[in-house]
Short mmCIF file of C-alpha atoms in Angstrom, two decimals:
data_model
loop_
_atom_site.label_atom_id
_atom_site.label_comp_id
_atom_site.label_asym_id
_atom_site.label_seq_id
_atom_site.Cartn_x
_atom_site.Cartn_y
_atom_site.Cartn_z
CA MET Q 1 184.75 85.17 148.00
CA PRO Q 2 183.14 82.18 149.79
CA PRO Q 3 182.61 79.36 147.23
CA ILE Q 4 178.88 79.18 147.95
CA PHE Q 5 178.45 82.74 146.60
CA ARG Q 6 180.47 82.33 143.39
CA ALA Q 7 177.60 81.51 141.02
CA GLU Q 8 175.58 84.51 142.18
CA PHE Q 9 178.67 86.69 142.04
CA VAL Q 10 179.21 85.77 138.38
CA ARG Q 11 175.62 86.77 137.59
CA VAL Q 12 175.98 90.09 139.39
CA ALA Q 13 179.34 90.79 137.74
CA ALA Q 14 177.69 90.51 134.32
CA ALA Q 15 175.13 93.09 135.41
CA TRP Q 16 177.94 95.48 136.37
CA ASP Q 17 179.48 94.97 132.95
CA ARG Q 18 176.23 96.21 131.42
CA ALA Q 19 176.27 99.27 133.68
CA ILE Q 20 179.85 100.08 132.67
CA ASP Q 21 179.06 99.54 128.99
CA ALA Q 22 176.08 101.90 129.30
CA GLY Q 23 178.28 104.58 130.83
CA LEU Q 24 176.49 104.60 134.18
CA MET Q 25 179.74 104.07 136.05
CA ALA Q 26 183.48 104.03 135.42
CA ASP Q 27 185.39 100.87 134.62
CA GLY Q 28 187.27 99.74 137.71
CA ALA Q 29 185.01 101.54 140.16
CA GLU Q 30 184.91 100.03 143.62
CA THR Q 31 181.81 98.15 144.69
CA LYS Q 32 180.54 97.07 148.10
CA TYR Q 33 179.35 93.47 148.40
CA HIS Q 34 176.88 92.43 151.10
CA PHE Q 35 176.21 88.70 151.55
CA ALA Q 36 173.25 86.97 153.22
CA PRO Q 37 173.14 83.45 154.72
CA ASP Q 38 170.64 82.42 152.02
CA VAL Q 39 173.29 83.11 149.35
CA GLY Q 40 171.86 86.50 148.44
CA VAL Q 41 174.38 89.01 147.10
CA LEU Q 42 173.79 92.76 147.15
CA SER Q 43 176.48 94.76 145.39
CA VAL Q 44 176.38 98.55 145.52
CA ALA Q 45 178.32 101.32 143.79
CA GLU Q 46 177.96 105.02 143.08
CA GLY Q 47 177.46 105.90 139.43
CA ARG Q 48 178.98 108.79 137.50
CA SER Q 49 175.90 110.95 138.18
CA GLY Q 50 176.01 110.25 141.92
CA GLN Q 51 173.01 107.93 141.71
CA VAL Q 52 173.29 104.72 143.71
CA LEU Q 53 173.52 101.58 141.58
CA VAL Q 54 172.70 98.11 142.92
CA ASN Q 55 173.57 94.89 141.10
CA GLY Q 56 174.15 96.95 137.95
CA GLU Q 57 170.83 98.86 138.03
CA ARG Q 58 169.75 102.33 139.10
CA LEU Q 59 168.31 102.10 142.60
CA THR Q 60 164.76 103.21 141.79
CA PRO Q 61 161.81 102.46 144.11
CA SER Q 62 160.60 99.57 141.94
CA VAL Q 63 164.08 98.03 141.84
CA ALA Q 64 164.32 98.40 145.63
CA GLU Q 65 160.98 96.67 146.16
CA ARG Q 66 161.99 93.80 143.87
CA LEU Q 67 165.29 93.32 145.68
CA ARG Q 68 163.57 93.32 149.06
CA GLU Q 69 161.25 90.56 147.84
CA GLN Q 70 164.07 88.54 146.27
CA MET Q 71 166.51 88.95 149.19
CA PRO Q 72 164.47 89.50 152.38
CA LEU Q 73 167.53 89.02 154.60
CA LEU Q 74 169.19 91.95 152.84
CA ALA Q 75 166.04 94.11 152.76
CA PRO Q 76 167.33 96.45 155.51
CA MET Q 77 170.48 97.13 153.48
CA VAL Q 78 168.41 97.90 150.37
CA THR Q 79 166.35 100.39 152.38
CA PHE Q 80 169.53 101.88 153.86
CA TYR Q 81 170.95 102.65 150.42
CA GLU Q 82 167.57 103.88 149.15
CA ASN Q 83 167.35 106.40 152.00
CA ASN Q 84 171.02 107.33 151.59
CA GLN Q 85 170.45 108.10 147.93
CA LEU Q 86 167.56 110.48 148.55
CA ALA Q 87 169.50 112.17 151.36
CA GLY Q 88 172.51 112.69 149.07
CA ARG Q 89 174.84 110.49 151.14
CA GLY Q 90 175.65 107.86 148.51
CA LEU Q 91 177.43 104.94 150.17
CA ALA Q 92 178.39 106.86 153.34
CA GLY Q 93 177.93 104.99 156.58
CA ALA Q 94 177.44 101.56 155.01
CA PRO Q 95 178.87 98.48 156.75
CA GLU Q 96 182.25 97.39 155.40
CA ASP Q 97 181.18 93.99 154.10
CA GLY Q 98 183.89 94.00 151.46
CA VAL Q 99 185.12 96.16 148.64
CA MET Q 100 186.62 94.79 145.43
CA PRO Q 101 187.35 96.20 141.95
CA LEU Q 102 185.14 95.41 139.00
CA ALA Q 103 186.44 93.35 136.11
CA PRO Q 104 186.68 94.99 132.65
CA PRO Q 105 183.44 94.97 130.61
CA ARG Q 106 182.81 92.04 128.29
CA GLY Q 107 180.66 93.78 125.69
CA PRO Q 108 177.08 93.07 126.87
CA ASP Q 109 173.98 94.50 125.23
CA PRO Q 110 173.50 98.24 125.83
CA MET Q 111 170.92 99.46 128.31
CA PRO Q 112 167.88 101.44 127.07
CA ALA Q 113 168.45 105.17 126.71
CA LEU Q 114 166.65 107.79 128.76
CA ASP Q 115 163.92 109.95 127.26
CA GLU Q 116 166.20 112.97 126.89
CA GLU Q 117 163.37 115.40 126.12
CA ALA Q 118 161.41 114.39 129.23
CA LEU Q 119 164.61 114.48 131.28
CA ALA Q 120 165.42 118.01 130.07
CA GLU Q 121 161.91 119.19 131.00
CA ALA Q 122 162.19 117.68 134.48
CA GLN Q 123 165.64 119.21 134.98
CA ALA Q 124 164.37 122.63 133.90
CA ALA Q 125 161.48 122.39 136.37
CA THR Q 126 163.91 121.39 139.11
CA ALA Q 127 166.17 124.33 138.22
CA VAL Q 128 163.30 126.61 139.23
CA LEU Q 129 163.38 125.01 142.69
CA VAL Q 130 167.11 125.73 142.87
CA ARG Q 131 166.52 129.41 142.04
CA GLN Q 132 163.86 129.50 144.75
CA ASP Q 133 166.43 128.00 147.18
CA LYS Q 134 164.16 125.03 147.89
CA VAL Q 135 166.80 122.63 146.58
CA ALA Q 136 170.58 123.07 146.80
CA GLU Q 137 172.80 123.43 143.75
CA PRO Q 138 174.29 121.39 142.14
CA VAL Q 139 171.24 119.13 142.01
CA GLY Q 140 171.50 115.36 142.27
CA ALA Q 141 168.46 113.19 141.71
CA MET Q 142 166.90 109.78 141.72
CA VAL Q 143 166.27 109.26 138.00
CA ILE Q 144 163.53 106.76 137.14
CA PRO Q 145 163.07 106.23 133.38
CA ALA Q 146 159.85 104.81 131.94
CA PRO Q 147 160.23 102.02 129.34
CA ARG Q 148 158.07 103.78 126.74
CA GLY Q 149 159.23 107.34 127.36
CA GLY Q 150 158.94 109.78 130.22
CA VAL Q 151 160.90 110.03 133.43
CA LEU Q 152 160.56 110.77 137.13
CA PHE Q 153 163.22 113.13 138.48
CA ALA Q 154 163.05 113.07 142.29
CA VAL Q 155 165.02 115.36 144.59
CA GLY Q 156 164.97 116.04 148.30
CA GLY Q 157 164.44 119.66 149.33
CA ARG Q 158 165.99 121.74 152.08
CA ASP Q 159 162.63 121.82 153.88
CA GLY Q 160 162.19 118.03 154.02
CA GLU Q 161 159.82 118.03 151.03
CA LEU Q 162 160.17 115.49 148.22
CA TYR Q 163 159.99 117.06 144.78
CA VAL Q 164 159.33 115.11 141.58
CA ASN Q 165 159.66 116.75 138.16
CA GLY Q 166 159.74 120.16 139.77
CA GLN Q 167 156.75 119.92 142.11
CA ALA Q 168 156.06 118.69 145.62
CA LEU Q 169 154.75 115.13 145.48
CA THR Q 170 151.24 115.91 146.69
CA ARG Q 171 148.37 113.50 146.03
CA GLN Q 172 147.12 115.68 143.17
CA TRP Q 173 150.55 115.87 141.50
CA THR Q 174 151.03 112.13 142.00
CA ASP Q 175 147.74 111.40 140.23
CA GLU Q 176 148.78 113.63 137.35
CA LEU Q 177 152.14 111.89 137.07
CA ARG Q 178 150.39 108.51 137.00
CA THR Q 179 148.56 109.60 133.84
CA GLN Q 180 151.83 110.76 132.28
CA VAL Q 181 153.91 107.66 133.15
CA PRO Q 182 151.48 104.87 134.17
CA GLU Q 183 154.28 102.29 133.99
CA LEU Q 184 155.94 103.97 136.98
CA SER Q 185 152.95 103.76 139.33
CA THR Q 186 154.79 101.41 141.68
CA ASP Q 187 157.70 103.85 141.85
CA LEU Q 188 155.29 106.68 142.63
CA ASP Q 189 153.74 104.62 145.43
CA ARG Q 190 157.15 104.16 147.01
CA LEU Q 191 158.06 107.82 146.60
CA GLN Q 192 154.78 108.80 148.26
CA ALA Q 193 155.58 106.51 151.18
CA MET Q 194 159.00 108.12 151.54
CA ARG Q 195 157.46 111.60 151.48
CA ALA Q 196 154.99 110.62 154.19
CA GLU Q 197 157.84 109.40 156.39
CA TRP Q 198 159.79 112.59 155.84
CA LEU Q 199 156.86 114.90 156.57
CA GLY Q 200 156.18 112.95 159.76
CA SER Q 201 159.66 113.87 161.00
CA PRO Q 202 161.09 116.60 158.73
CA PRO Q 203 164.88 116.60 158.40
CA GLN Q 204 166.80 119.85 158.27
CA ASP Q 205 167.97 119.26 154.74
CA ARG Q 206 167.05 116.46 152.31
CA THR Q 207 168.73 118.01 149.31
CA LEU Q 208 170.59 115.72 146.93
CA ALA Q 209 173.53 118.06 146.30
CA LEU Q 210 176.43 116.34 144.56
CA ALA Q 211 179.97 117.41 145.28
CA GLY Q 212 182.37 118.34 142.53
CA ALA Q 213 182.05 118.91 138.81
CA CYS Q 214 180.82 116.35 136.32
CA THR Q 215 181.56 116.06 132.62
CA ASP Q 216 179.86 112.73 132.01
CA PRO Q 217 176.68 112.87 129.85
CA ASN Q 218 174.96 110.52 132.32
CA CYS Q 219 175.53 112.99 135.16
CA HIS Q 220 172.24 114.72 135.87
CA THR Q 221 173.66 117.95 137.25
CA PRO Q 222 174.02 121.38 135.65
CA HIS Q 223 177.01 121.38 133.27
#
């Protein structure tokens, strides 16, 4: 660890402690660290549910936008992991800028809980897509919780479509979701931009299938 990065590393390490304490990832999980000349530090790990975590947070569209603004020199790496997450590739293909184990948690404040009822509804709607063979099973997702309740559950489909809470993210569905979770409007904007990019050059398969079984309650796959 270059001395110039140590202060920022300490701050990021505390954020990982919170993620471990909240059960988003396992204690001792390996984390990639990307450093920028302006002393920016981007640390990335894969959580128990398969969702990408950056600097101790879920990599949601709003978090990605904030990190790109805060660390412009690392913006391409943020976008890389954001695209990897929606394509179900996790940390695959990332540059080997360094991997080191996390320190044990130090008992930070717990993170806010998800709206379990809203999450269950979104998962049920997504299960319909699985039965229709539009999304592969088991289903992984980008989970974006709203501070005052509600959630966005985004998955990539086999046909290149982007589905959120069980429906294709059309303009009409996006407007409806804005009324349901207005606090996540920025996240919806980013998801719409991703969908537009995908539809401009449809991939063969954008499903977020996760490999292997999961017994962790934070794992958003069928148990």
